[in-house]
Short mmCIF file of C-alpha atoms in Angstrom, two decimals:
data_model
loop_
_atom_site.label_atom_id
_atom_site.label_comp_id
_atom_site.label_asym_id
_atom_site.label_seq_id
_atom_site.Cartn_x
_atom_site.Cartn_y
_atom_site.Cartn_z
CA MET A 1 177.80 76.01 -27.22
CA THR A 2 177.87 73.08 -29.22
CA GLN A 3 175.41 70.40 -28.95
CA SER A 4 177.71 68.24 -26.69
CA GLY A 5 178.07 71.45 -24.18
CA ALA A 6 181.69 72.71 -25.16
CA PRO A 7 182.21 76.02 -26.62
CA ALA A 8 181.72 76.69 -29.65
CA PRO A 9 184.74 77.92 -31.85
CA ARG A 10 185.60 81.26 -32.07
CA SER A 11 184.82 82.75 -35.09
CA THR A 12 186.48 85.18 -37.14
CA LEU A 13 184.46 86.97 -40.53
CA VAL A 14 186.53 88.68 -42.92
CA ILE A 15 184.38 91.42 -45.43
CA THR A 16 186.33 92.00 -48.29
CA ALA A 17 186.19 94.34 -51.74
CA HIS A 18 187.84 91.71 -53.92
CA ALA A 19 188.98 88.13 -54.29
CA GLY A 20 192.54 88.79 -53.92
CA ASP A 21 192.39 91.23 -51.08
CA PHE A 22 191.96 88.90 -47.96
CA VAL A 23 194.77 86.86 -49.16
CA TRP A 24 197.61 90.30 -49.00
CA ARG A 25 196.24 91.89 -46.17
CA ALA A 26 195.13 89.62 -43.55
CA GLY A 27 195.98 85.69 -44.76
CA GLY A 28 198.20 85.68 -41.60
CA ALA A 29 195.65 86.39 -39.17
CA VAL A 30 193.15 84.21 -41.28
CA ALA A 31 195.86 81.31 -41.35
CA LEU A 32 196.42 81.99 -37.52
CA ALA A 33 193.01 81.48 -36.99
CA ALA A 34 192.69 78.27 -38.77
CA SER A 35 195.87 76.40 -37.32
CA ARG A 36 193.89 76.82 -33.82
CA GLY A 37 190.67 75.33 -34.58
CA GLU A 38 188.69 78.86 -35.07
CA LYS A 39 186.07 79.17 -38.06
CA VAL A 40 187.16 81.57 -40.11
CA THR A 41 184.55 82.94 -43.05
CA LEU A 42 186.01 85.41 -45.96
CA ALA A 43 182.61 87.85 -47.44
CA CYS A 44 184.51 88.34 -51.05
CA LEU A 45 181.70 90.88 -52.58
CA THR A 46 183.42 91.53 -56.01
CA PHE A 47 185.77 89.17 -57.80
CA GLY A 48 187.73 92.01 -58.88
CA GLU A 49 187.06 91.34 -62.31
CA ARG A 50 187.35 94.87 -63.81
CA GLY A 51 189.95 96.51 -61.76
CA GLU A 52 192.19 94.07 -59.88
CA SER A 53 192.72 91.92 -63.15
CA ALA A 54 194.85 93.87 -65.38
CA LYS A 55 196.92 91.22 -66.19
CA ALA A 56 194.20 88.41 -67.79
CA TRP A 57 192.47 91.71 -69.80
CA ARG A 58 195.82 92.01 -71.77
CA GLU A 59 195.64 88.39 -72.38
CA GLY A 60 192.28 89.50 -74.44
CA ARG A 61 190.02 86.74 -71.80
CA SER A 62 186.16 87.80 -71.45
CA LEU A 63 184.43 89.25 -68.58
CA GLU A 64 182.94 85.70 -67.49
CA GLU A 65 186.19 84.16 -68.07
CA ILE A 66 188.04 86.64 -65.95
CA LYS A 67 185.10 86.26 -63.10
CA ALA A 68 186.24 82.03 -63.34
CA LEU A 69 189.38 83.06 -63.31
CA ARG A 70 189.49 85.09 -59.90
CA ARG A 71 187.25 82.64 -58.43
CA ASP A 72 189.19 79.39 -58.85
CA GLU A 73 191.88 81.45 -57.47
CA ALA A 74 190.33 82.85 -54.37
CA GLU A 75 189.07 79.19 -53.46
CA ARG A 76 192.72 78.23 -53.80
CA ALA A 77 194.08 80.30 -51.41
CA ALA A 78 191.16 80.29 -49.37
CA ALA A 79 191.27 76.81 -48.33
CA THR A 80 194.89 76.99 -48.43
CA LEU A 81 194.80 79.37 -45.81
CA GLY A 82 192.54 76.76 -43.67
CA ALA A 83 188.69 79.56 -44.60
CA GLU A 84 185.20 78.79 -45.77
CA ILE A 85 184.88 81.64 -48.70
CA ARG A 86 181.22 83.34 -50.24
CA PHE A 87 181.06 85.45 -53.03
CA PHE A 88 178.68 87.79 -53.71
CA ASP A 89 179.70 88.70 -57.37
CA ALA A 90 178.06 92.73 -56.63
CA GLY A 91 180.59 93.99 -59.29
CA ASP A 92 183.28 96.07 -58.46
CA TYR A 93 184.83 99.82 -60.40
CA PRO A 94 182.30 100.70 -58.60
CA LEU A 95 181.29 98.37 -55.62
CA VAL A 96 177.96 99.90 -54.80
CA ALA A 97 176.09 99.67 -51.75
CA THR A 98 172.57 97.90 -52.49
CA ALA A 99 170.04 97.35 -49.88
CA GLU A 100 170.00 93.87 -51.16
CA LEU A 101 174.15 93.47 -50.91
CA THR A 102 173.27 94.62 -46.70
CA ASP A 103 171.28 92.06 -46.55
CA ARG A 104 173.21 89.61 -47.82
CA LEU A 105 176.35 91.22 -45.25
CA VAL A 106 173.53 90.59 -42.05
CA GLU A 107 172.47 87.19 -42.95
CA VAL A 108 176.26 86.38 -42.81
CA TYR A 109 177.04 88.38 -39.50
CA ARG A 110 173.48 86.33 -37.94
CA ALA A 111 174.70 83.31 -39.10
CA VAL A 112 178.65 83.48 -38.35
CA GLN A 113 178.01 85.08 -34.97
CA PRO A 114 181.99 86.22 -35.54
CA ASP A 115 184.33 87.11 -31.99
CA VAL A 116 186.30 89.20 -34.68
CA VAL A 117 185.72 91.37 -37.69
CA LEU A 118 188.25 92.29 -40.73
CA THR A 119 188.05 94.29 -42.97
CA HIS A 120 189.46 97.77 -45.28
CA PRO A 121 190.16 100.86 -43.68
CA ALA A 122 187.71 103.55 -44.14
CA GLN A 123 190.20 105.96 -46.60
CA ASP A 124 191.46 104.53 -49.94
CA PRO A 125 192.27 107.38 -52.32
CA TYR A 126 193.70 104.71 -55.06
CA ASN A 127 190.53 102.51 -54.79
CA GLY A 128 186.92 103.18 -54.27
CA ASP A 129 185.90 99.84 -53.69
CA HIS A 130 187.79 99.32 -50.38
CA PRO A 131 185.97 102.28 -48.70
CA ALA A 132 182.51 101.32 -49.76
CA ALA A 133 183.48 97.73 -48.75
CA HIS A 134 184.39 99.20 -44.87
CA ARG A 135 180.96 100.87 -44.96
CA MET A 136 179.14 97.97 -45.69
CA ALA A 137 180.87 95.91 -43.52
CA LEU A 138 179.95 98.79 -40.82
CA GLU A 139 176.65 99.36 -41.62
CA ALA A 140 175.74 95.55 -41.27
CA ARG A 141 177.66 95.24 -38.28
CA ILE A 142 175.04 97.33 -36.54
CA LEU A 143 171.36 96.35 -38.60
CA ALA A 144 173.00 92.81 -37.09
CA GLN A 145 172.78 93.71 -33.57
CA ALA A 146 169.64 95.11 -33.74
CA ILE A 147 166.82 92.68 -32.87
CA GLY A 148 164.26 94.46 -35.07
CA TYR A 149 165.98 94.84 -38.17
CA PRO A 150 164.48 91.60 -40.13
CA GLY A 151 166.15 88.36 -41.12
CA GLU A 152 167.73 84.80 -40.04
CA GLY A 153 169.62 84.22 -37.46
CA GLU A 154 170.08 85.44 -34.24
CA ILE A 155 171.05 88.88 -33.44
CA ILE A 156 175.24 89.56 -33.16
CA GLY A 157 177.48 91.03 -30.09
CA ALA A 158 179.47 94.20 -30.54
CA PRO A 159 182.89 92.06 -32.24
CA PRO A 160 185.47 94.22 -32.36
CA VAL A 161 186.48 95.18 -36.14
CA PHE A 162 189.99 95.48 -37.58
CA CYS A 163 191.13 97.41 -40.43
CA PHE A 164 194.07 95.40 -42.57
CA GLU A 165 196.45 97.87 -44.22
CA PRO A 166 195.95 98.97 -47.37
CA HIS A 167 198.37 99.15 -50.33
CA GLN A 168 199.36 102.61 -50.14
CA PRO A 169 199.35 102.85 -46.24
CA GLU A 170 200.36 106.69 -45.88
CA MET A 171 197.87 107.99 -48.57
CA SER A 172 194.99 106.55 -46.53
CA GLY A 173 195.54 107.39 -43.12
CA PHE A 174 196.43 104.35 -41.61
CA LYS A 175 198.27 103.78 -38.34
CA PRO A 176 200.01 100.44 -37.55
CA GLU A 177 198.40 99.90 -33.90
CA VAL A 178 198.42 96.18 -33.76
CA LEU A 179 201.01 94.03 -35.35
CA LEU A 180 200.43 90.19 -35.55
CA ASP A 181 203.06 87.99 -35.65
CA ILE A 182 202.47 85.69 -38.24
CA THR A 183 205.87 84.22 -38.53
CA GLU A 184 204.27 80.37 -38.05
CA VAL A 185 202.05 80.69 -40.87
CA TRP A 186 204.14 82.89 -43.14
CA GLU A 187 204.54 79.70 -45.80
CA THR A 188 201.16 78.57 -45.99
CA LYS A 189 200.44 82.38 -46.57
CA ARG A 190 202.72 82.81 -49.07
CA GLU A 191 201.50 79.76 -50.75
CA ALA A 192 198.21 81.42 -50.62
CA MET A 193 199.57 84.08 -52.52
CA GLU A 194 201.26 82.50 -55.26
CA CYS A 195 197.58 80.95 -55.82
CA LEU A 196 196.59 84.59 -57.13
CA GLY A 197 198.70 84.32 -60.54
CA ALA A 198 196.22 87.38 -61.89
CA GLN A 199 198.03 89.90 -59.90
CA GLN A 200 201.86 88.12 -59.21
CA HIS A 201 203.24 91.72 -59.55
CA LEU A 202 202.37 91.68 -55.55
CA TRP A 203 203.94 88.66 -54.43
CA ASP A 204 206.65 90.26 -53.76
CA TYR A 205 206.22 93.52 -52.85
CA TYR A 206 203.66 91.95 -49.48
CA THR A 207 206.56 89.36 -48.92
CA ASP A 208 208.95 92.61 -48.59
CA LEU A 209 205.72 94.57 -46.63
CA ALA A 210 205.62 91.55 -44.55
CA VAL A 211 209.04 91.68 -43.40
CA ARG A 212 209.06 95.53 -42.67
CA ARG A 213 206.73 94.52 -40.45
CA GLY A 214 208.06 91.70 -38.72
CA VAL A 215 211.16 94.51 -38.15
CA GLN A 216 208.37 96.81 -35.93
CA LEU A 217 207.18 94.06 -33.87
CA ARG A 218 210.15 93.04 -32.50
CA ARG A 219 211.29 96.50 -31.72
CA ASN A 220 207.92 96.81 -30.05
CA ALA A 221 208.54 93.32 -28.00
CA GLY A 222 211.18 94.70 -26.67
CA PRO A 223 214.93 95.92 -26.26
CA ASN A 224 216.41 95.82 -30.27
CA LEU A 225 219.89 94.07 -29.45
CA GLY A 226 220.83 94.26 -32.99
CA LEU A 227 220.50 90.15 -33.25
CA ALA A 228 218.90 88.26 -36.09
CA HIS A 229 215.85 87.37 -36.85
CA LYS A 230 213.66 86.49 -39.13
CA THR A 231 209.95 88.14 -38.11
CA MET A 232 207.13 88.08 -40.77
CA ALA A 233 204.25 90.15 -39.92
CA GLU A 234 200.36 92.10 -40.11
CA ALA A 235 199.87 95.43 -39.59
CA TYR A 236 196.19 96.63 -37.92
CA MET A 237 194.13 99.32 -36.72
CA ARG A 238 191.14 99.28 -34.42
CA LEU A 239 188.27 101.12 -34.72
CA TYR A 240 186.89 100.11 -31.51
CA PRO A 241 187.97 100.52 -28.08
CA GLN A 242 189.20 97.36 -26.41
CA ILE A 243 187.65 96.56 -23.23
CA ALA A 244 190.19 95.23 -20.21
CA LYS A 245 190.37 95.19 -16.82
CA GLU A 246 193.98 95.91 -16.75
CA LEU A 247 196.15 98.13 -19.33
CA ALA A 248 198.43 95.52 -21.44
#
C-alpha cells in the first residue's frame, strides 16, 4: 500500500546477464507492464562487454569504451521501454557467481518487492553467462524470502518466475508454454532494439521471431480461419506451478 492507502503498483523484476538481453527477449513484456503504470526494474549483471560486443571490438575500442557504449545503449533502451535500470558490472565471459553479487540481488528483490520475475532459462549451451544469471536469480529469490537472511528491506513473497526465450531455443530445452501478445507495444520494443547498435545484426532476427510467435499465439487463441493478421508475441516458460481456483 502507498501512503495514501491506494494499492502499490505491480512490480516486475527482470534479471539479465548482459545489457541487451532484456530488450531482445523481454522488451515487449517490459513495455506492456510500463504502459499499465506498473514499476519495472531491470537488473543487468554485466554490460556484455567481452562476449556480446564484437562490432565494437573490431572498431578498435577499449574495454572501458565498450562498457560505456553498452551502458549508454541499455539506458536509452530502458527509457524507451519505460523501465528503471540497475547495472552490476560483474564482468562477462565468464559471469561468475559470488556471495557479494548474490547479496546485491537479494537487496534488489527486497527493495522492489516483485510480483513477477523474468530471467534466463536454465540451459544455454552457447552462452554460459545466461544459465549463471538464471541460477543467481533463483538463489537470490529464495534468500530474499528467508527472514533470517541478513540485509535491508522486508522479505518477499513467492513471485512467479518466467524464463524468456533464448537465442537458440531448440538447443536450450525451451518450450513456449506462455505466449504473450505484445502487438500494442511492438513499435516501442522495436525502437528499443534499435538503441542497441552494437548488436544491430539481431534487429531482424528478433523481429522475425516476434512474427513467428505471433502466428503461434493466434493459432492457440481460437479457430485458425486463415485470415490475415499482424500479431507480435514473446514466448516464456514458467518455472513454478500456477496457483488458481479454476482451470483456465
